[in-house]
Amino acid sequence: MKKILLLLLTAICITGCEYFSDSGSSKPKFAKFSKNTIKFRKNTIMLTKGYEKTSPEEFKARLDSLQDSPKFKKIALEELKKIENKNVDFQLFVDERNVENYVFIYACDYYQLDEHRAATVVEALSRQLKDEALSQDVRYKRIHGRFFFTPTSKIVKLKYLKGYKMEKKYQAEYIVASRSGGIGLLISNLENVDFENSIKRLASK
């Protein structure tokens, strides 16, 4: 029974946002952007001033210039590939001062989240990331997993830390579900910034 449950949780993690997707709906598209402003489904999220939209090709080129963090360079490329493999519309924002600070935001549709389903997703995602960290030869530490909501949306959040030798990388993953659909976000940086207040404002509109 435990093995069956573990397989189910792993399947949920692998599919990510697709766990909540409505196969009959069309892919949502991102609206035009302005510098560090993400517009999506009549909603707006503001990143800090130093972030700007970039392409996967530009992101890879900037990563190639990294000399001091080969481990996290490899992880960033793996995360990009994972997002691209979802085959959904996505945007990539990078801190113009440090390419190791970046945000992926991608489109997906959801069934309604409740506390039980949200807890299942957080736990399954945490297990998957812990396994990934082992294969990447980095340390994984879960900081917290949360489920919260606004008047218009329900939000799952998992925040964690990856470490290699003396280096640390803070990451947060969000699923924002609303009646009009939703988005997934992966936020990765060195300064422990997770943009939770911005996500809450996005989900309240």
Coordinates of C-alpha atoms in Angstrom, one line a residue:
M1 CA 0.0 0.0 0.0
K2 CA 2.8 2.4 0.9
K3 CA 4.5 1.7 -2.4
I4 CA 1.3 2.4 -4.3
L5 CA 0.8 5.7 -2.5
L6 CA 4.4 6.7 -3.2
L7 CA 4.0 6.0 -6.9
L8 CA 0.8 8.1 -6.9
L9 CA 2.6 11.0 -5.2
T10 CA 5.5 10.8 -7.6
A11 CA 3.1 10.8 -10.6
I12 CA 1.5 14.0 -9.2
C13 CA 4.9 15.7 -9.0
I14 CA 6.0 14.7 -12.4
T15 CA 2.9 16.1 -14.0
G16 CA 3.1 19.2 -11.9
C17 CA 0.4 21.7 -12.9
E18 CA -1.0 19.1 -15.2
Y19 CA -2.4 17.3 -12.2
F20 CA -5.1 20.1 -12.1
S21 CA -5.4 20.6 -15.8
D22 CA -8.5 20.6 -17.9
S23 CA -7.7 18.9 -21.1
G24 CA -10.6 20.5 -22.9
S25 CA -9.4 24.1 -22.5
S26 CA -7.1 26.0 -24.8
K27 CA -3.6 27.1 -23.8
P28 CA -3.7 30.5 -22.2
K29 CA -1.3 33.1 -23.5
F30 CA 0.7 35.8 -21.8
A31 CA 0.0 39.4 -22.5
K32 CA 2.7 41.8 -23.6
F33 CA 5.2 42.5 -20.9
S34 CA 7.0 45.7 -19.8
K35 CA 10.5 45.2 -18.3
N36 CA 9.9 43.6 -14.9
T37 CA 6.1 43.4 -15.1
I38 CA 4.3 40.1 -15.9
K39 CA 0.8 40.4 -17.3
F40 CA -1.3 37.3 -17.3
R41 CA -5.1 36.8 -17.6
K42 CA -5.8 40.4 -16.7
N43 CA -3.5 40.1 -13.7
T44 CA -0.2 41.8 -13.1
I45 CA 2.8 40.8 -10.9
M46 CA 5.7 43.2 -10.3
L47 CA 9.1 41.8 -9.7
T48 CA 11.9 44.0 -8.3
K49 CA 13.3 46.6 -10.5
G50 CA 16.4 44.7 -11.6
Y51 CA 14.5 41.8 -13.3
E52 CA 13.9 41.8 -17.0
K53 CA 12.3 39.4 -19.4
T54 CA 14.7 37.2 -21.4
S55 CA 14.6 34.3 -23.8
P56 CA 15.8 30.8 -23.1
E57 CA 18.7 31.3 -25.5
E58 CA 19.8 34.5 -23.7
F59 CA 19.5 32.8 -20.4
K60 CA 21.7 29.9 -21.5
A61 CA 24.3 32.4 -22.9
R62 CA 24.4 34.2 -19.6
L63 CA 24.7 31.0 -17.7
D64 CA 27.7 30.1 -19.9
S65 CA 29.5 33.1 -18.5
L66 CA 29.3 31.7 -14.9
Q67 CA 32.7 30.7 -13.7
D68 CA 32.2 30.2 -10.0
S69 CA 29.0 28.1 -9.8
P70 CA 29.2 25.2 -12.3
K71 CA 26.9 23.1 -10.0
F72 CA 24.1 25.6 -9.9
K73 CA 24.6 26.5 -13.6
K74 CA 23.8 22.8 -14.4
I75 CA 20.8 22.9 -12.1
A76 CA 19.4 26.1 -13.8
L77 CA 19.7 24.4 -17.2
E78 CA 17.9 21.3 -15.9
E79 CA 15.1 23.6 -14.5
L80 CA 14.8 25.3 -17.9
K81 CA 14.5 22.0 -19.6
K82 CA 11.8 20.8 -17.2
I83 CA 9.7 24.0 -17.9
E84 CA 10.2 23.6 -21.7
N85 CA 9.1 20.0 -21.5
K86 CA 5.8 21.0 -20.0
N87 CA 5.0 22.3 -23.5
V88 CA 3.0 25.3 -22.2
D89 CA 3.4 29.0 -22.7
F90 CA 6.0 30.4 -20.2
Q91 CA 8.0 33.5 -19.5
L92 CA 11.5 33.8 -18.0
F93 CA 12.7 36.8 -16.0
V94 CA 16.3 37.2 -14.8
D95 CA 18.0 39.7 -12.5
E96 CA 20.2 41.8 -14.8
R97 CA 22.9 41.9 -12.1
N98 CA 23.0 38.2 -11.4
V99 CA 21.8 35.4 -13.7
E100 CA 21.5 33.1 -10.7
N101 CA 18.4 35.0 -9.7
Y102 CA 15.5 34.1 -12.0
V103 CA 11.8 33.5 -12.2
F104 CA 9.9 31.0 -14.5
I105 CA 6.2 31.6 -14.8
Y106 CA 4.1 29.2 -16.9
A107 CA 0.5 28.6 -17.8
C108 CA -1.8 25.9 -16.7
D109 CA -5.4 25.3 -15.8
Y110 CA -6.7 23.7 -12.7
Y111 CA -9.5 21.8 -10.9
Q112 CA -10.4 23.4 -7.6
L113 CA -7.8 23.0 -4.8
D114 CA -8.7 22.1 -1.3
E115 CA -6.6 21.7 1.8
H116 CA -6.2 17.9 1.4
R117 CA -5.2 18.1 -2.2
A118 CA -2.8 21.0 -1.6
A119 CA -1.1 19.1 1.3
T120 CA -0.7 16.1 -1.0
V121 CA 0.9 18.2 -3.7
V122 CA 3.3 20.0 -1.3
E123 CA 4.4 16.7 0.2
A124 CA 4.8 15.0 -3.2
L125 CA 6.7 17.9 -4.7
S126 CA 9.0 18.0 -1.6
R127 CA 9.8 14.3 -2.0
Q128 CA 10.6 14.8 -5.7
L129 CA 12.9 17.7 -5.1
K130 CA 14.7 15.8 -2.3
D131 CA 15.3 12.9 -4.8
E132 CA 16.5 15.4 -7.4
A133 CA 18.9 16.9 -4.9
L134 CA 20.4 13.5 -4.3
S135 CA 21.0 12.9 -8.0
Q136 CA 22.4 16.5 -8.3
D137 CA 24.7 15.9 -5.4
V138 CA 23.4 18.9 -3.5
R139 CA 21.8 19.3 -0.1
Y140 CA 18.1 19.8 0.1
K141 CA 16.3 21.5 3.0
R142 CA 12.6 22.2 3.0
I143 CA 11.9 25.6 4.7
H144 CA 8.1 25.4 4.6
G145 CA 5.1 24.3 2.6
R146 CA 1.9 26.4 2.7
F147 CA -1.6 26.5 1.4
F148 CA -3.3 29.9 1.5
F149 CA -6.0 31.8 -0.4
T150 CA -7.3 35.2 -1.4
P151 CA -10.8 36.2 -2.3
T152 CA -10.2 35.0 -5.9
S153 CA -7.5 32.3 -5.8
K154 CA -6.1 29.4 -3.9
I155 CA -2.3 29.1 -3.6
V156 CA 0.1 26.2 -2.9
K157 CA 3.7 27.2 -1.9
L158 CA 6.8 25.1 -1.3
K159 CA 10.0 26.9 -0.2
Y160 CA 13.3 25.1 0.1
L161 CA 17.0 25.5 0.1
K162 CA 19.6 23.8 -2.1
G163 CA 23.3 23.8 -1.0
Y164 CA 26.6 22.8 -2.4
K165 CA 29.7 23.2 -0.3
M166 CA 29.5 26.8 1.0
E167 CA 27.0 27.9 -1.7
K168 CA 23.3 28.3 -1.0
K169 CA 20.3 28.7 -3.4
Y170 CA 16.8 29.6 -2.1
Q171 CA 13.9 28.5 -4.2
A172 CA 10.1 28.7 -4.0
E173 CA 7.5 27.1 -6.1
Y174 CA 3.9 28.3 -6.4
I175 CA 0.6 27.0 -7.9
V176 CA -2.0 29.8 -8.2
A177 CA -5.4 28.4 -8.9
S178 CA -8.5 30.5 -9.8
R179 CA -11.8 30.1 -11.5
S180 CA -10.3 31.5 -14.7
G181 CA -7.4 29.1 -14.6
G182 CA -4.0 29.6 -13.1
I183 CA -0.2 29.8 -13.2
G184 CA 2.8 28.0 -11.9
L185 CA 5.9 29.9 -10.7
L186 CA 9.5 28.8 -9.9
I187 CA 11.5 31.5 -8.2
S188 CA 15.2 30.9 -7.6
N189 CA 17.7 33.3 -6.1
L190 CA 20.6 33.8 -3.7
E191 CA 19.0 36.5 -1.5
N192 CA 16.1 34.4 -0.1
V193 CA 13.5 36.5 -1.9
D194 CA 10.3 34.6 -2.8
F195 CA 7.9 37.4 -3.9
E196 CA 5.1 36.1 -1.8
N197 CA 3.5 39.5 -1.3
S198 CA 3.6 40.0 -5.1
I199 CA 1.9 36.6 -5.6
K200 CA -0.8 37.5 -3.1
R201 CA -1.5 40.8 -4.9
L202 CA -1.6 38.9 -8.2
A203 CA -4.1 36.4 -6.8
S204 CA -6.3 39.1 -5.3
K205 CA -7.2 40.8 -8.5

